[in-house]
Short mmCIF file of C-alpha atoms in Angstrom, two decimals:
data_model
loop_
_atom_site.label_atom_id
_atom_site.label_comp_id
_atom_site.label_asym_id
_atom_site.label_seq_id
_atom_site.Cartn_x
_atom_site.Cartn_y
_atom_site.Cartn_z
CA MET A 158 0.00 0.00 0.00
CA TYR A 159 2.80 2.43 0.89
CA ARG A 160 4.64 1.78 -2.38
CA ARG A 161 1.52 2.38 -4.46
CA LEU A 162 0.85 5.64 -2.64
CA THR A 163 4.39 6.82 -3.39
CA VAL A 164 3.97 6.09 -7.09
CA ASP A 165 0.66 7.98 -7.19
CA LEU A 166 2.28 10.99 -5.52
CA ASP A 167 5.12 10.93 -8.05
CA LEU A 168 2.66 10.89 -10.92
CA THR A 169 0.75 13.77 -9.39
CA GLU A 170 3.90 15.88 -9.13
CA ARG A 171 4.76 15.15 -12.75
CA GLN A 172 1.30 16.12 -13.84
CA LYS A 173 1.59 19.37 -11.91
CA ALA A 174 4.95 20.06 -13.58
CA LYS A 175 3.49 19.41 -17.03
CA LEU A 176 0.51 21.67 -16.40
CA HIS A 177 2.69 24.46 -15.01
CA ALA A 178 5.07 24.28 -17.97
CA GLN A 179 2.17 24.32 -20.44
CA THR A 180 0.65 27.32 -18.67
CA LEU A 181 3.93 29.23 -19.07
CA ILE A 182 4.24 28.19 -22.71
CA ASP A 183 0.67 29.24 -23.47
CA ALA A 184 1.32 32.62 -21.85
CA ALA A 185 4.47 33.07 -23.95
CA SER A 186 2.51 32.24 -27.10
CA ARG A 187 -0.17 34.79 -26.23
CA ASP A 188 2.50 37.43 -25.64
CA LEU A 189 4.10 36.57 -28.98
CA ALA A 190 0.76 36.97 -30.75
CA ARG A 191 0.24 40.36 -29.07
CA GLY A 192 3.72 41.55 -29.96
CA ILE A 193 4.80 41.75 -26.32
CA VAL A 194 7.74 39.42 -26.98
CA ASP A 195 9.59 38.59 -30.18
CA GLU A 196 10.36 35.11 -31.47
CA ILE A 197 13.67 34.96 -29.60
CA GLY A 198 11.96 35.96 -26.35
CA TRP A 199 9.23 33.38 -26.96
CA SER A 200 11.84 30.67 -27.48
CA ARG A 201 13.64 31.59 -24.29
CA ARG A 202 10.46 31.47 -22.22
CA VAL A 203 9.46 28.11 -23.68
CA ALA A 204 12.93 26.67 -23.03
CA ASP A 205 12.97 27.94 -19.46
CA ALA A 206 9.52 26.46 -18.78
CA LEU A 207 10.54 23.07 -20.09
CA ALA A 208 13.89 23.08 -18.28
CA SER A 209 12.20 23.83 -14.95
CA ALA A 210 9.98 20.78 -15.42
CA TYR A 211 12.67 18.46 -16.78
CA LEU A 212 15.17 19.17 -14.00
CA LEU A 213 12.75 18.39 -11.19
CA GLU A 214 13.87 14.75 -11.38
CA ASP A 215 16.97 12.72 -12.20
CA ASP A 216 15.08 10.26 -14.42
CA PRO A 217 16.79 10.64 -17.82
CA ARG A 218 13.60 9.93 -19.76
CA TRP A 219 11.68 12.59 -17.84
CA GLN A 220 14.57 14.99 -18.42
CA SER A 221 14.09 14.30 -22.13
CA GLY A 222 10.42 15.27 -22.02
CA PHE A 223 9.09 11.72 -21.81
CA ASP A 224 6.94 10.21 -19.07
CA GLY A 225 7.13 6.43 -19.46
CA ASP A 226 9.19 3.32 -18.81
CA SER A 227 12.26 2.16 -20.71
CA GLN A 228 10.30 -0.10 -23.09
CA LEU A 229 7.89 2.63 -24.08
CA TRP A 230 10.74 5.13 -24.39
CA ARG A 231 12.47 2.94 -26.94
CA GLU A 232 9.25 2.25 -28.81
CA ALA A 233 8.51 5.97 -28.94
CA ARG A 234 11.97 7.28 -29.83
CA GLU A 235 13.91 4.60 -31.74
CA LEU A 236 11.93 5.64 -34.82
CA VAL A 237 14.25 8.66 -35.05
CA VAL A 238 17.01 6.44 -36.44
CA ALA A 239 14.78 4.77 -39.04
CA PRO A 240 15.93 7.28 -41.71
CA VAL A 241 19.61 6.82 -40.74
CA ASN A 242 21.05 4.97 -43.72
CA LYS A 243 24.82 5.38 -43.32
CA ASP A 244 27.59 6.41 -40.97
CA GLY A 245 28.05 10.10 -40.29
CA THR A 246 27.51 13.03 -37.98
CA PHE A 247 24.19 13.57 -36.20
CA LEU A 248 22.90 16.83 -34.71
CA ASP A 249 20.06 16.57 -32.20
CA ILE A 250 18.33 19.96 -31.96
CA GLY A 251 16.68 20.42 -28.56
CA CYS A 252 18.93 17.79 -27.03
CA ALA A 253 17.94 18.55 -23.39
CA THR A 254 20.28 16.58 -21.11
CA GLY A 255 21.68 14.42 -23.91
CA TYR A 256 19.98 11.14 -23.03
CA LEU A 257 18.33 10.80 -26.43
CA MET A 258 21.70 11.37 -28.06
CA GLU A 259 23.13 8.47 -26.07
CA CYS A 260 20.26 6.20 -27.05
CA LEU A 261 20.31 7.16 -30.72
CA GLU A 262 24.01 6.37 -30.94
CA VAL A 263 23.37 2.87 -29.54
CA TRP A 264 20.26 2.21 -31.64
CA ALA A 265 21.99 3.30 -34.83
CA LEU A 266 24.97 1.07 -34.05
CA GLU A 267 22.61 -1.87 -33.58
CA ARG A 268 21.43 -1.17 -37.13
CA GLY A 269 25.01 -1.12 -38.41
CA HIS A 270 25.62 2.64 -38.56
CA SER A 271 28.18 4.60 -36.56
CA LEU A 272 27.20 8.16 -35.63
CA ILE A 273 29.25 11.04 -34.22
CA MET A 274 26.77 12.83 -32.00
CA TYR A 275 26.23 16.57 -31.56
CA GLY A 276 23.55 18.47 -29.69
CA LEU A 277 22.01 21.95 -29.71
CA GLU A 278 20.07 23.23 -26.70
CA LEU A 279 18.71 26.67 -25.82
CA SER A 280 18.42 26.30 -22.03
CA PRO A 281 21.75 26.98 -20.25
CA ALA A 282 20.65 24.73 -17.37
CA LEU A 283 20.00 21.81 -19.72
CA VAL A 284 23.26 22.44 -21.59
CA ALA A 285 25.15 22.26 -18.29
CA ALA A 286 23.34 19.04 -17.35
CA ALA A 287 24.05 17.51 -20.78
CA ARG A 288 27.75 18.34 -20.60
CA GLN A 289 27.93 16.88 -17.11
CA ARG A 290 26.04 13.78 -18.19
CA THR A 291 28.19 13.16 -21.28
CA PRO A 292 31.60 14.76 -20.60
CA ALA A 293 33.13 13.07 -23.64
CA TRP A 294 30.69 15.03 -25.79
CA ALA A 295 30.97 18.33 -23.91
CA SER A 296 32.54 20.12 -26.88
CA HIS A 297 29.84 18.68 -29.16
CA ILE A 298 26.94 20.15 -27.16
CA PHE A 299 26.19 23.69 -28.26
CA GLU A 300 24.10 26.37 -26.53
CA GLY A 301 21.98 28.34 -28.94
CA ASN A 302 18.61 29.10 -30.50
CA VAL A 303 17.88 27.35 -33.78
CA LEU A 304 16.25 30.59 -34.99
CA ASP A 305 19.58 32.42 -35.18
CA TRP A 306 22.36 29.92 -34.35
CA VAL A 307 25.06 29.53 -36.98
CA PRO A 308 26.36 25.94 -37.07
CA PRO A 309 30.13 25.49 -37.08
CA ARG A 310 29.78 22.75 -39.68
CA ARG A 311 27.19 20.78 -41.63
CA PHE A 312 25.91 17.41 -40.46
CA THR A 313 24.98 14.17 -42.18
CA PHE A 314 21.76 13.94 -40.17
CA VAL A 315 19.89 16.76 -38.45
CA HIS A 316 17.03 15.91 -36.08
CA THR A 317 14.53 18.44 -34.79
CA GLY A 318 10.97 19.05 -33.72
CA LEU A 319 9.08 21.80 -35.54
CA GLU A 320 7.52 22.89 -32.25
CA TYR A 321 10.84 24.54 -31.34
CA VAL A 322 9.81 27.57 -33.40
CA PRO A 323 6.53 29.52 -33.68
CA VAL A 324 3.94 27.95 -36.01
CA SER A 325 4.48 30.68 -38.61
CA ARG A 326 8.18 29.75 -38.85
CA ARG A 327 7.90 25.98 -39.25
CA SER A 328 8.20 25.83 -43.03
CA TRP A 329 11.07 28.33 -42.77
CA LEU A 330 12.80 26.00 -40.29
CA VAL A 331 12.57 23.04 -42.66
CA ARG A 332 14.08 25.06 -45.50
CA HIS A 333 16.69 26.70 -43.24
CA LEU A 334 17.94 23.38 -41.86
CA LEU A 335 18.13 21.79 -45.29
CA ASP A 336 19.97 24.80 -46.73
CA GLU A 337 22.30 25.63 -43.83
CA PHE A 338 22.67 22.59 -41.54
CA VAL A 339 22.42 19.37 -43.59
CA GLU A 340 25.41 18.36 -45.68
CA SER A 341 25.06 17.32 -49.30
CA GLY A 342 23.72 13.79 -49.38
CA GLY A 343 22.54 14.11 -45.79
CA ARG A 344 19.06 14.00 -44.34
CA LEU A 345 16.73 16.13 -42.22
CA ILE A 346 14.69 14.15 -39.67
CA VAL A 347 11.61 15.59 -37.92
CA GLY A 348 9.62 13.94 -35.12
CA PRO A 349 8.38 11.66 -33.80
CA VAL A 350 4.90 13.17 -34.05
CA THR A 351 1.47 11.67 -33.44
CA GLN A 352 -1.30 11.26 -35.98
CA ALA A 353 -2.83 14.51 -34.71
CA ASP A 354 0.28 16.50 -35.68
CA LEU A 355 1.29 14.59 -38.80
CA ARG A 356 -0.67 16.69 -41.29
CA ALA A 357 0.68 20.02 -39.98
CA ASN A 358 4.26 18.73 -40.01
CA ARG A 359 3.88 17.36 -43.52
CA ALA A 360 2.38 20.68 -44.63
CA ALA A 361 5.44 22.53 -43.26
CA PHE A 362 7.68 20.37 -45.46
CA GLN A 363 5.46 20.93 -48.47
CA ALA A 364 5.40 24.71 -47.93
CA ALA A 365 9.21 24.61 -47.82
CA GLY A 366 9.26 22.87 -51.19
CA ALA A 367 10.55 19.66 -49.62
CA SER A 368 8.17 16.71 -49.89
CA PRO A 369 9.04 14.30 -47.03
CA GLU A 370 9.18 10.56 -46.64
CA ALA A 371 7.45 9.07 -43.60
CA SER A 372 8.32 6.22 -41.25
CA ASP A 373 5.96 4.99 -38.55
CA TYR A 374 5.85 2.66 -35.58
CA THR A 375 3.00 1.55 -33.31
CA ASP A 376 3.92 0.89 -29.68
CA HIS A 377 2.53 -1.89 -27.49
CA ASN A 378 -0.22 0.45 -26.29
CA GLY A 379 -1.45 0.93 -29.85
CA LYS A 380 -0.16 4.49 -30.27
CA THR A 381 1.37 5.22 -33.67
CA ARG A 382 4.11 7.79 -34.12
CA TYR A 383 5.64 9.16 -37.32
CA VAL A 384 8.99 10.55 -38.38
CA LEU A 385 9.33 12.67 -41.51
CA SER A 386 12.60 12.94 -43.41
CA ARG A 387 13.98 14.69 -46.45
CA ASP A 388 17.28 14.28 -48.27
CA GLN A 389 19.49 17.25 -49.06
#
């Protein structure tokens, strides 16, 4: 009985953290729409809200924005390496504490591909946590905003979520990453996204003049997720 109570309390605290972060993000989006903050200010407020929630716990999956066990984590996130078709460099935009980077490196290797991992994160607190978590990659984890960050090099694979920028900038982000971040012969990877967000993400690619390919996977709970990709 005591153990079950503890679990319920933990879930309640996580739910509170999610709701608080979403409240802050919604407020930032309203201020952006009203012209009270610009896109850079919006990004900063969103990153700070997420970092505050992620760093409440030491659980690496929670710190990566995922609330679930190790099996579900893999089922939900391994799809990111489905478009990885060769060895190369891999930039994870919005890398948080670097746990997904660690997992992607392993999952790609299991599929026969060796990746040199890099990460980009806006939150200074998450950057510090990522560099502490993966000291061997400290110099590969960059602090910056994808809206104005200039990459020091191009990458074979670039992974992002389109939610990292305002809705009006999502097609711009697709085009910008393909033109400025992905090396020739490389690939942009977006997601995973759910069925509810698939159409909007696909539309962002189309508006950028970059028709995507889609990969999907259904987890043991019956939830299907999708990853979109486009070659450079």
